[in-house]
Coordinates of C-alpha atoms and ligand atoms in Angstrom, one line a residue:
M1 CA 0.0 -0.3 0.0
D2 CA 1.1 3.5 -0.5
G3 CA 0.3 6.7 1.9
G4 CA -0.9 8.6 -1.7
S5 CA 0.4 11.8 -3.3
L6 CA 2.1 9.9 -6.1
L7 CA 1.2 11.1 -9.0
F8 CA 2.0 14.8 -9.2
K9 CA 4.7 17.1 -7.8
T10 CA 2.1 19.7 -6.4
N11 CA -0.8 19.9 -5.0
H12 CA -2.1 23.0 -6.4
G13 CA -3.2 23.0 -10.4
L14 CA -1.0 22.1 -13.2
G15 CA 0.5 24.9 -15.0
G16 CA 0.0 25.0 -18.8
G17 CA 3.4 24.1 -20.3
G18 CA 4.1 21.2 -18.1
A19 CA 0.6 19.7 -17.8
G20 CA 0.6 17.4 -21.0
Q21 CA 4.1 15.8 -19.6
A22 CA 2.3 15.6 -16.1
R23 CA -0.3 13.5 -16.8
I24 CA 1.6 11.3 -18.9
T25 CA 4.0 10.4 -16.6
A26 CA 1.3 10.4 -14.1
E27 CA -0.4 7.1 -16.4
T28 CA 3.0 5.5 -16.1
I29 CA 3.2 5.9 -12.4
V30 CA 0.0 3.6 -12.6
K31 CA 0.8 1.4 -14.8
A32 CA 4.0 0.3 -12.8
Y33 CA 2.1 0.1 -9.4
N34 CA 0.0 -2.0 -11.4
L35 CA 3.3 -4.1 -12.2
I36 CA 4.4 -3.7 -8.7
G37 CA 1.3 -5.1 -7.1
Y38 CA -0.1 -2.5 -4.8
D39 CA -3.2 -3.2 -2.7
A40 CA -4.3 0.0 -1.9
V41 CA -3.3 3.9 -2.4
G42 CA -4.7 6.8 -0.1
I43 CA -5.9 10.0 -2.0
G44 CA -3.5 12.9 -1.2
R45 CA -3.7 16.0 -2.6
R46 CA -1.4 15.9 -4.8
D47 CA -3.2 13.1 -6.5
L48 CA -5.8 15.9 -7.5
A49 CA -3.6 18.3 -9.0
A50 CA -4.8 17.3 -12.5
G51 CA -8.6 17.7 -11.4
L52 CA -11.0 15.3 -10.0
D53 CA -12.0 13.8 -13.3
F54 CA -8.2 13.0 -14.3
L55 CA -8.5 11.0 -10.9
L56 CA -11.4 9.1 -11.8
E57 CA -10.1 8.4 -15.2
I58 CA -6.9 7.0 -13.6
R59 CA -9.0 5.2 -11.1
G60 CA -10.6 2.9 -13.9
K61 CA -6.8 2.0 -15.0
S62 CA -5.8 1.0 -11.8
Q63 CA -5.7 -2.8 -10.7
F64 CA -5.8 -1.4 -7.0
D65 CA -8.1 0.5 -5.0
W66 CA -7.7 4.3 -4.4
L67 CA -9.2 5.2 -1.2
S68 CA -10.7 8.6 0.4
A69 CA -13.3 8.6 3.0
N70 CA -13.6 12.0 3.0
I71 CA -14.0 13.0 -0.8
I72 CA -17.9 13.5 -0.8
D73 CA -20.5 14.2 -3.3
M74 CA -22.6 16.3 -1.9
D75 CA -25.8 15.8 -4.5
T76 CA -25.7 12.0 -3.1
D77 CA -24.2 12.7 0.2
Q78 CA -21.7 9.4 -0.5
P79 CA -18.2 9.1 -0.8
V80 CA -16.8 9.4 -4.4
F81 CA -14.4 6.6 -4.1
K82 CA -13.9 3.9 -1.6
P83 CA -13.5 5.0 1.7
F84 CA -12.0 1.6 3.1
V85 CA -10.8 -2.0 2.2
T86 CA -10.7 -5.3 3.8
R87 CA -7.9 -7.9 3.8
Q88 CA -7.4 -11.1 5.3
L89 CA -3.9 -11.6 6.4
G90 CA -2.0 -13.8 9.0
G91 CA -5.2 -14.7 10.4
L92 CA -6.4 -11.4 11.2
S93 CA -8.9 -9.5 9.4
L94 CA -7.5 -5.5 8.6
A95 CA -9.1 -2.4 7.2
I96 CA -7.2 0.0 5.5
I97 CA -9.3 3.4 5.4
G98 CA -7.9 6.7 3.2
L99 CA -8.3 9.8 4.4
T100 CA -7.3 13.0 2.2
G101 CA -6.1 16.3 3.5
Q102 CA -8.0 19.4 3.3
I103 CA -8.4 21.3 -0.2
R104 CA -9.2 25.2 -0.2
S105 CA -12.6 25.2 -0.8
D106 CA -12.2 27.5 -3.9
S107 CA -10.1 25.4 -5.4
K108 CA -11.0 24.4 -8.9
L109 CA -9.5 20.7 -8.8
L110 CA -12.6 19.2 -7.5
D111 CA -16.3 19.4 -9.5
E112 CA -18.6 21.8 -7.8
N113 CA -20.6 19.4 -5.9
V114 CA -18.0 17.3 -4.8
V115 CA -15.7 18.5 -1.5
V116 CA -13.0 17.3 0.7
E117 CA -14.8 17.2 4.1
P118 CA -13.2 17.7 7.5
W119 CA -12.1 14.1 8.8
R120 CA -14.2 14.9 11.7
D121 CA -17.1 14.7 9.9
N122 CA -16.3 11.4 8.5
L123 CA -14.0 9.1 10.5
P124 CA -16.2 8.3 13.4
S125 CA -18.7 6.6 11.8
I126 CA -16.6 4.7 9.6
I127 CA -14.3 3.5 12.4
S128 CA -17.3 2.8 14.8
K129 CA -18.4 0.4 11.7
L130 CA -15.1 -1.3 11.8
E131 CA -13.8 -1.9 14.9
A132 CA -15.5 -4.6 16.3
S133 CA -15.2 -6.8 13.3
H134 CA -11.6 -5.8 12.7
D135 CA -8.2 -6.6 14.5
F136 CA -5.8 -4.1 12.8
L137 CA -6.7 -1.0 11.3
I138 CA -4.6 1.2 8.8
L139 CA -4.9 4.8 8.0
L140 CA -3.4 6.0 4.5
T141 CA -3.5 9.7 4.6
D142 CA -1.5 13.1 3.7
L143 CA -2.7 14.8 6.7
D144 CA 0.0 16.6 8.4
A145 CA 1.4 14.7 11.7
G146 CA -0.3 16.9 13.9
N147 CA -3.7 15.7 12.9
C148 CA -2.7 12.2 12.7
R149 CA -2.0 12.2 16.2
E150 CA -4.9 13.6 17.2
I151 CA -6.6 11.1 15.3
A152 CA -4.6 8.2 16.8
E153 CA -5.8 9.9 20.6
M154 CA -9.2 9.8 19.6
Y155 CA -9.6 6.4 18.0
P156 CA -7.3 3.8 19.9
M157 CA -8.6 1.2 17.4
V158 CA -6.1 2.8 15.1
N159 CA -3.3 1.0 14.9
L160 CA -1.0 2.3 11.8
I161 CA -1.1 5.9 10.1
V162 CA 1.0 5.3 7.0
Q163 CA 1.6 8.8 6.1
A164 CA 2.4 10.5 2.4
R165 CA 5.5 12.6 3.6
E166 CA 6.2 15.7 2.3
V167 CA 9.9 15.5 2.5
D168 CA 12.1 13.1 5.0
S169 CA 12.6 9.9 3.4
G170 CA 12.7 6.5 5.2
K171 CA 12.7 7.7 9.1
P172 CA 11.6 5.2 11.8
P173 CA 8.0 4.8 12.6
T174 CA 7.1 7.5 15.9
Y175 CA 4.8 6.3 18.5
L176 CA 1.5 8.5 18.6
T177 CA 0.3 6.4 21.6
D178 CA 0.3 3.0 22.7
S179 CA -1.7 1.4 20.5
A180 CA -0.5 3.7 17.1
I181 CA 2.5 4.4 15.1
L182 CA 3.0 6.6 12.4
V183 CA 5.4 5.9 9.2
G184 CA 6.0 7.3 6.1
A185 CA 8.4 6.1 3.5
G186 CA 9.1 9.7 1.9
Q187 CA 9.0 10.6 -2.1
K188 CA 9.8 9.5 -5.1
G189 CA 10.2 5.9 -4.9
K190 CA 13.3 6.2 -3.1
H191 CA 12.3 3.4 -0.4
I192 CA 10.3 0.5 0.4
G193 CA 9.2 0.1 3.5
V194 CA 8.9 -3.4 4.8
M195 CA 6.9 -4.3 8.4
E196 CA 6.9 -7.3 10.0
V197 CA 4.0 -7.4 12.8
D198 CA 3.8 -9.9 15.7
W199 CA 0.0 -8.7 16.5
R200 CA -1.5 -9.4 20.2
P201 CA -5.0 -9.5 21.2
T202 CA -4.5 -6.2 23.7
R203 CA -4.2 -4.1 20.1
K204 CA -0.8 -2.3 21.8
W205 CA 2.4 -1.6 20.6
R206 CA 3.6 -0.9 24.1
S207 CA 2.2 -1.2 27.4
A208 CA 1.5 2.0 29.7
G209 CA 4.0 1.5 31.7
Q210 CA 6.9 1.3 29.0
Q211 CA 6.9 5.0 28.6
D212 CA 7.0 5.8 32.3
L213 CA 9.9 3.8 32.7
T214 CA 11.6 5.5 29.7
A215 CA 11.0 8.5 31.7
G216 CA 12.1 7.2 34.8
K217 CA 15.5 6.4 33.5
K218 CA 16.2 9.4 31.9
E219 CA 15.1 11.1 35.5
R220 CA 17.7 8.9 37.2
I221 CA 20.8 9.9 34.9
R222 CA 19.7 13.6 35.3
L223 CA 20.3 12.9 39.4
Q224 CA 23.0 10.8 39.7
S225 CA 24.7 13.6 37.6
Q226 CA 23.4 16.1 39.8
M227 CA 24.6 14.4 42.4
K228 CA 28.4 14.2 41.6
Q229 CA 28.3 17.9 41.4
L230 CA 26.7 18.3 45.0
R231 CA 29.2 16.1 46.4
E232 CA 32.4 18.5 45.8
R233 CA 29.7 21.2 47.7
P234 CA 29.7 20.5 51.2
E235 CA 27.7 23.5 51.9
L236 CA 24.6 22.4 49.7
K237 CA 24.3 19.3 51.9
N238 CA 21.0 19.6 52.8
H239 CA 19.8 19.7 48.7
Y240 CA 22.5 17.1 48.5
D241 CA 20.6 14.5 50.7
N242 CA 17.2 15.7 49.4
I243 CA 18.7 14.6 46.0
R244 CA 19.7 10.9 47.4
E245 CA 16.2 10.5 48.7
R246 CA 14.4 11.4 45.6
L247 CA 17.0 8.9 43.7
T248 CA 16.3 5.9 46.4
A249 CA 12.6 6.2 45.9
L250 CA 13.0 6.8 41.8
E251 CA 15.2 3.3 42.1
N252 CA 12.2 1.6 44.0
T253 CA 9.6 2.8 41.2
L254 CA 11.9 1.8 38.6
T255 CA 12.4 -1.8 39.8
Q256 CA 8.7 -2.3 40.3
L257 CA 8.0 -0.8 36.9
E258 CA 10.7 -3.3 35.4
R259 CA 8.7 -6.4 37.2
Q260 CA 5.6 -5.0 35.8
E261 CA 7.0 -4.9 32.2
K262 CA 8.4 -8.1 31.8
S263 CA 5.0 -9.9 32.4
A264 CA 3.7 -7.0 30.4
A265 CA 5.8 -8.0 27.4
E266 CA 4.1 -11.5 26.3
S267 CA 1.3 -9.5 25.9
V268 CA 2.0 -6.6 23.4
S269 CA 2.1 -6.7 20.3
S270 CA 5.7 -5.5 18.3
F271 CA 7.0 -4.4 14.8
D272 CA 10.0 -4.8 13.0
N273 CA 10.1 -2.1 10.0
R274 CA 13.1 -0.9 7.7
F275 CA 13.4 1.0 4.8
V276 CA 15.1 -0.6 1.7
A277 CA 16.6 2.2 -0.4
M278 CA 16.3 1.6 -3.8
N279 CA 20.0 0.9 -5.2
V280 CA 20.5 2.4 -8.2
S281 CA 23.1 0.1 -9.1
L282 CA 20.5 -2.9 -9.3
P283 CA 19.2 -3.6 -12.6
D284 CA 15.7 -2.4 -13.9
H285 CA 13.0 -4.8 -13.7
P286 CA 12.2 -5.6 -17.7
A287 CA 8.9 -4.8 -17.8
V288 CA 9.2 -1.3 -15.8
L289 CA 12.1 -0.4 -17.4
D290 CA 10.0 -0.8 -20.7
L291 CA 7.2 1.6 -19.0
V292 CA 10.1 3.9 -18.5
N293 CA 11.6 4.3 -21.7
E294 CA 7.7 4.3 -23.2
N295 CA 7.1 7.2 -21.1
K296 CA 10.2 8.8 -22.4
K297 CA 9.2 8.8 -25.9
L298 CA 5.7 10.1 -25.3
V299 CA 6.9 13.1 -23.7
E300 CA 9.2 13.6 -26.1
A301 CA 6.5 13.5 -29.0
L302 CA 4.2 15.8 -27.0
N303 CA 6.8 18.3 -26.6
R304 CA 8.5 18.1 -30.0
K305 CA 4.8 19.3 -30.6
S306 CA 4.8 22.4 -28.6
P307 CA 5.6 25.6 -30.6
P308 CA 9.0 26.4 -30.8
S309 CA 10.6 28.8 -28.0
T310 CA 10.9 32.4 -29.9
G311 CA 13.3 33.7 -27.3
E312 CA 11.6 36.8 -26.3
A313 CA 10.1 35.9 -23.0
V314 CA 13.6 35.1 -22.0
S315 CA 15.2 38.1 -23.8
A316 CA 12.2 40.3 -21.9
R317 CA 13.7 38.7 -18.7
G318 CA 16.9 40.6 -19.3
F319 CA 19.0 37.1 -20.7
V320 CA 21.7 37.9 -23.6
G321 CA 23.3 34.5 -23.7
W322 CA 27.2 33.9 -23.4
T323 CA 28.1 34.9 -26.9
A324 CA 27.2 38.3 -25.9
C325 CA 30.0 38.3 -22.6
R326 CA 32.9 37.0 -25.1
E327 CA 34.1 40.4 -26.3
C328 CA 35.2 41.5 -23.3
H329 CA 35.5 38.5 -21.0
R330 CA 37.3 36.1 -23.6
K331 CA 39.5 34.6 -20.5
Q332 CA 36.5 33.8 -18.6
V333 CA 34.8 32.5 -21.7
Q334 CA 37.5 30.0 -21.9
S335 CA 37.7 29.2 -18.2
W336 CA 33.9 28.5 -18.8
Q337 CA 34.1 26.6 -21.8
A338 CA 36.3 24.5 -20.1
S339 CA 33.8 23.4 -17.4
R340 CA 30.9 20.9 -17.5
H341 CA 28.3 23.6 -17.7
A342 CA 29.1 24.6 -20.7
T343 CA 27.8 21.4 -22.1
S344 CA 25.0 20.6 -19.9
H345 CA 22.5 20.5 -22.4
L346 CA 24.4 18.0 -24.6
T347 CA 24.3 16.0 -21.4
L348 CA 20.3 15.8 -22.0
V349 CA 20.9 15.1 -26.0
E350 CA 23.1 12.3 -25.2
K351 CA 20.3 10.7 -23.2
G352 CA 17.3 11.6 -25.4
Q353 CA 16.3 14.0 -22.3
Q354 CA 15.7 17.5 -23.8
F355 CA 12.4 17.5 -24.5
N356 CA 11.8 16.5 -20.9
L357 CA 10.5 19.5 -18.5
E358 CA 11.4 17.9 -16.0
C359 CA 15.3 17.9 -16.8
L360 CA 15.6 21.3 -18.7
P361 CA 15.2 24.2 -16.3
C362 CA 18.6 23.1 -14.5
H363 CA 20.4 22.5 -17.9
V364 CA 19.7 25.5 -19.6
T365 CA 20.0 29.1 -18.9
G366 CA 17.2 31.4 -17.5
A367 CA 14.6 28.7 -17.6
D368 CA 11.1 29.6 -16.2
S369 CA 9.1 27.9 -13.7
N370 CA 5.8 29.4 -15.0
D371 CA 6.9 28.4 -18.1
P372 CA 8.8 25.6 -18.3
A373 CA 8.1 24.3 -22.3
A374 CA 10.2 27.6 -23.4
A375 CA 13.0 25.8 -22.4
I376 CA 12.9 23.9 -25.4
G377 CA 14.6 24.9 -28.5
R378 CA 15.8 27.9 -27.3
A379 CA 19.2 30.2 -28.8
A380 CA 22.3 27.8 -28.6
D381 CA 23.7 30.5 -26.5
L382 CA 21.1 30.1 -23.5
Q383 CA 21.0 26.2 -24.5
V384 CA 24.0 26.0 -21.7
V385 CA 24.4 26.7 -18.1
G386 CA 25.7 29.7 -18.9
C387 CA 27.5 32.9 -17.4
E388 CA 23.6 34.2 -16.3
S389 CA 23.0 31.0 -14.6
C390 CA 25.6 32.4 -12.2
H391 CA 25.8 36.0 -12.8
G392 CA 21.8 37.0 -13.4
P393 CA 20.7 38.4 -16.3
G394 CA 23.1 40.6 -18.4
S395 CA 21.3 42.9 -20.7
I396 CA 21.9 46.0 -18.6
H397 CA 25.5 45.2 -17.3
R398 CA 26.7 44.3 -21.0
L399 CA 25.5 48.2 -22.0
N400 CA 26.9 49.8 -18.8
P401 CA 29.4 47.8 -17.3
A402 CA 30.8 50.0 -15.4
S403 CA 27.8 51.4 -13.3
Q404 CA 25.7 48.3 -13.3
R405 CA 27.3 45.5 -12.0
T406 CA 26.4 42.0 -11.4
A407 CA 24.8 40.5 -8.3
P408 CA 27.3 39.2 -6.2
I409 CA 27.6 34.5 -6.1
T410 CA 26.4 33.3 -3.0
E411 CA 25.5 29.5 -2.8
K412 CA 21.7 30.0 -2.9
I413 CA 22.4 30.6 -6.7
C414 CA 24.3 27.4 -6.7
L415 CA 21.6 25.2 -4.7
A416 CA 18.8 26.2 -7.5
C417 CA 20.1 23.4 -9.3
H418 CA 23.0 21.9 -7.1
T419 CA 19.5 20.6 -5.0
P420 CA 20.2 17.5 -2.4
E421 CA 18.1 15.3 -4.9
Q422 CA 20.5 16.1 -7.8
D423 CA 23.5 16.5 -6.3
D424 CA 24.2 15.3 -2.6
S425 CA 27.7 15.7 -2.4
F426 CA 27.7 19.5 -3.7
D427 CA 30.5 21.6 -2.2
F428 CA 30.3 25.4 -2.3
E429 CA 33.5 26.1 -1.8
G430 CA 35.4 23.5 -3.8
G431 CA 33.2 24.2 -6.6
L432 CA 34.0 28.2 -6.6
K433 CA 37.6 27.0 -6.3
K434 CA 37.0 25.4 -9.8
L435 CA 34.8 27.4 -11.4
K436 CA 35.7 31.0 -10.1
C437 CA 36.6 32.4 -13.9
E438 CA 39.8 32.6 -12.5
I439 CA 42.0 33.6 -15.6
Q440 CA 44.6 30.6 -15.7
D441 CA 47.1 32.1 -18.5
D442 CA 48.8 34.4 -16.5
R443 CA 49.7 36.8 -19.5
A444 CA 46.4 37.6 -19.1
G445 CA 45.1 41.4 -18.3
G446 CA 43.6 44.2 -20.1
L447 CA 39.8 43.5 -19.9
R448 CA 38.9 41.1 -16.9
Ligands
HEC1 C1 21.1 26.7 -13.6 C2 21.5 25.4 -13.1 C3 23.0 25.6 -11.9 C4 23.5 26.6 -11.6 C5 23.1 28.3 -11.1 C6 25.0 26.0 -11.1 N1 24.8 24.8 -11.5 FE1 27.0 23.7 -11.2 N2 26.2 22.3 -13.1 C7 24.6 22.2 -13.1 C8 24.5 21.0 -14.0 C9 23.7 20.7 -14.7 C10 26.0 20.3 -14.0 C11 26.3 19.1 -14.8 C12 26.5 19.5 -16.2 C13 26.9 18.4 -17.0 O1 27.7 17.5 -16.5 O2 26.1 18.3 -18.2 C14 26.7 21.4 -12.8 C15 28.2 20.9 -12.7 C16 28.8 21.6 -11.9 C17 30.1 21.2 -11.9 C18 30.8 20.3 -12.2 C19 31.7 20.8 -12.9 C20 33.2 20.1 -13.7 O3 33.4 20.9 -14.7 O4 33.5 19.3 -13.8 C21 30.7 21.9 -10.6 C22 31.7 22.0 -9.6 C23 29.6 22.9 -10.2 N3 28.5 22.9 -11.4 C24 29.4 24.1 -9.1 C25 28.3 24.9 -9.0 C26 28.8 26.4 -8.3 C27 29.7 26.5 -7.3 C28 27.5 27.1 -8.8 C29 27.1 28.1 -8.4 C30 28.5 29.2 -7.7 C31 26.7 26.0 -9.7 N4 27.2 25.2 -10.2 C32 25.7 26.7 -10.4 C33 23.8 23.3 -12.7 C34 23.8 24.7 -12.5
HEC2 C1 17.2 20.7 -9.6 C2 18.2 20.7 -11.0 C3 18.3 19.5 -12.2 C4 17.4 18.8 -12.7 C5 15.7 19.0 -12.7 C6 18.0 17.8 -13.6 N1 19.6 17.8 -13.2 FE1 20.6 16.9 -13.9 N2 22.1 17.9 -13.1 C7 22.0 18.9 -12.2 C8 23.2 19.0 -11.8 C9 23.5 19.9 -10.5 C10 24.1 18.4 -11.9 C11 25.8 17.9 -11.5 C12 25.5 17.1 -10.6 C13 27.0 16.4 -10.1 O1 28.0 16.9 -11.1 O2 27.1 15.6 -9.6 C14 23.5 17.4 -13.2 C15 24.2 16.1 -13.9 C16 23.5 15.5 -14.9 C17 24.2 14.5 -15.3 C18 25.5 14.3 -15.5 C19 26.3 13.7 -14.3 C20 25.2 12.0 -14.2 O3 24.7 11.9 -12.9 O4 25.5 11.2 -14.8 C21 22.9 14.0 -16.0 C22 23.2 12.6 -17.3 C23 21.8 14.6 -15.9 N3 22.2 15.6 -14.9 C24 20.1 14.3 -16.6 C25 19.5 14.8 -16.0 C26 18.0 14.3 -16.6 C27 17.8 13.2 -17.6 C28 17.4 15.1 -15.9 C29 15.8 14.7 -16.0 C30 15.2 13.7 -16.0 C31 17.9 16.1 -15.2 N4 19.1 15.8 -15.3 C32 17.5 16.7 -14.6 C33 20.7 19.2 -12.0 C34 19.3 19.2 -12.3
HEC3 C1 29.2 28.4 -12.1 C2 29.1 29.7 -12.0 C3 29.5 30.9 -12.7 C4 29.2 30.6 -14.3 C5 28.9 29.8 -15.1 C6 29.9 31.7 -14.6 N1 30.8 32.3 -13.6 FE1 32.0 34.4 -13.9 N2 31.9 34.0 -11.6 C7 32.1 33.1 -10.7 C8 32.2 33.5 -9.4 C9 31.9 32.3 -8.6 C10 33.2 34.3 -9.5 C11 34.1 34.7 -8.5 C12 33.5 36.2 -7.9 C13 32.6 36.2 -7.2 O1 32.3 35.1 -6.2 O2 31.4 37.1 -7.2 C14 32.9 34.8 -11.0 C15 33.6 35.7 -11.4 C16 33.8 36.3 -12.8 C17 34.1 37.9 -13.3 C18 35.2 38.4 -12.4 C19 36.6 38.2 -12.4 C20 37.2 39.0 -11.5 O3 38.7 38.8 -11.8 O4 37.2 39.8 -10.7 C21 34.0 37.6 -14.3 C22 34.4 38.8 -15.4 C23 33.2 36.7 -14.9 N3 33.0 35.9 -13.9 C24 32.5 36.3 -16.4 C25 31.6 35.3 -16.6 C26 31.5 34.9 -17.8 C27 31.8 35.9 -19.1 C28 30.8 34.2 -17.6 C29 30.7 32.7 -19.1 C30 31.3 32.8 -20.1 C31 30.4 33.1 -16.7 N4 31.3 34.5 -15.9 C32 30.2 32.0 -15.8 C33 31.2 32.3 -11.1 C34 29.8 31.8 -12.8
HEC4 C1 31.3 45.8 -23.1 C2 31.9 45.5 -22.6 C3 31.4 44.1 -21.5 C4 30.2 43.1 -21.6 C5 29.6 42.9 -23.3 C6 30.0 42.4 -20.5 N1 31.1 42.8 -19.5 FE1 31.1 42.0 -18.0 N2 32.1 43.7 -17.0 C7 33.0 44.7 -18.1 C8 33.9 45.6 -17.4 C9 34.5 46.5 -17.8 C10 33.4 45.1 -16.3 C11 34.5 45.7 -15.3 C12 33.8 46.8 -14.2 C13 34.6 47.4 -13.5 O1 35.6 46.7 -12.6 O2 34.6 48.8 -13.3 C14 33.2 44.0 -15.9 C15 32.6 43.3 -14.6 C16 31.8 42.0 -14.9 C17 32.2 41.3 -13.6 C18 32.6 41.2 -12.3 C19 31.8 41.9 -11.1 C20 30.8 43.3 -11.8 O3 29.8 43.5 -11.9 O4 32.0 44.3 -11.8 C21 31.3 40.1 -13.9 C22 30.9 39.0 -13.5 C23 30.8 40.1 -15.6 N3 31.0 41.4 -15.7 C24 29.8 39.4 -16.0 C25 29.5 39.6 -17.3 C26 28.6 38.9 -17.9 C27 27.7 37.8 -17.7 C28 28.6 39.3 -19.7 C29 27.4 38.8 -20.2 C30 26.0 38.8 -20.1 C31 29.3 40.8 -19.2 N4 29.9 40.7 -18.2 C32 29.6 41.5 -20.5 C33 32.7 44.9 -19.3 C34 31.9 44.0 -20.2

């Protein structure tokens, strides 16, 4: 199963330029999920970025269930998707419920008669329907951790919340209560979560005493260190005695708790959870690889058809291209030409990815996130990570260099492209050493 939010990278509507490509890729993701054999996926807000109708169409092509208990058709007062599914597993009966995070009411992503209701309106009745007949309740949701905790506290019969996390990857599960844990595998399919559960009829992951025991042990360490400090200060003997008394009392409680815990250990459930990072050196599954290649072809065919960029938009934003710098900064041009920045678009061509709107922004100069398609087929001297990728648009500076200075280079400029995602070992200082446009040739001089 999956917490959801897998189809798109945004939960706002899709912007004009990239919408077609995003839809094609969403369909490929579903085909891959069919192959992998998913059972159920929660509907997150990101799955609605192309609108409800698109998701309904996608549902028709999915061999798994899309779940949401709170996307409601107001005409019929019924959920639009299945609110939950049930499964038999390891002699237990499981119920898996989907819950969608709140979407702004003026959002155009839903039909006029469809709303995402607050979970408080729907969840109670579903849980009361399922709790008696099921041993284990799972929630798939993109709600934030605060809401998840509230749900866990209100409904002790919810045992596992799988959250579509926006940022963290592969963090270990957290205890929300004694009977519920929260887990999320992060985004972009980089991890697969494996969870083995030994489920006991008490429906608890830990006993109430366990929490007290952990807190008590922490307190013991604190008191011990205080005593150590006070021992060297005879003038504070009263205080010392007081702490010693507290410590003795705490020791007694801890011994008692430990004894209780030993006998309770048999009755609490346990889990073993790990996140397996998808190893990039492993060969791809042939059928999934075929899907990925097919997706590349479809994206290319679609974006090839988009009208070629006239270059007007990018020049309106002040970008002139590296050839306009050459007449005055010949040496810097030479040093830049020796770097991989100068061949960044060729790199995409070699991979057959020069029409992929997801790659272009970081491999050309002056990409515009509002109009990603304009990065296709731009003039050759902007089809690189050029001077202006780091120094900013140069149209004004070029005409009046002495009074119109370029902006200073900061790490932030590099990080726009050298994201952890693309370059997890980025080293600003080291990069600068390599790329600060130093004039290598000692005969250099004249114009800088
Ligand atoms: C517009 C996006 C973008 C910006 C801004 C950017 N880079 Fe890059 N950088 C790239 C890409 C793309 C590559 C890889 C190009 C290739 O191999 O085709 C790269 C490659 C590099 C390399 C390897 C170069 C080599 O020749 O071995 C270094 C080092 C580097 N960048 C440092 C920096 C630093 C430092 C900054 C900021 C001062 C910066 N980059 C700003 C996109 C960018
Ligand atoms: C967020 C910015 C960004 C995006 C988006 C991006 N790249 Fe890059 N790419 C970089 C940077 C930065 C480097 C240099 C990283 C380094 O030197 O380790 C790079 C390097 C590369 C390289 C050469 C180094 C390597 O890893 O083999 C290839 C090939 C590449 N990118 C292809 C792509 C493709 C294909 C896409 C789209 C699917 C893409 N990139 C999307 C920023 C980006
Ligand atoms: C990867 C980012 C990057 C790219 C691309 C880049 N520069 Fe630079 N450039 C720097 C850095 C860093 C410095 C050092 C000055 C600073 O820190 O502000 C610098 C300095 C300069 C200077 C001042 C040199 C001096 O001696 O003071 C000039 C002129 C210059 N660059 C021109 C260019 C031109 C022309 C291009 C394109 C051919 C270019 N740069 C491409 C990062 C870049
Ligand atoms: C007509 C000549 C001319 C052109 C064209 C030109 N520059 Fe310059 N540039 C200069 C001069 C002259 C300076 C030194 C200014 C000073 O120190 O008074 C300079 C300085 C710089 C510096 C150092 C920091 C600063 O702003 O003073 C950078 C970076 C730079 N230019 C980048 C570029 C880039 C990028 C382009 C192309 C878009 C470009 N220049 C086009 C003449 C030019």
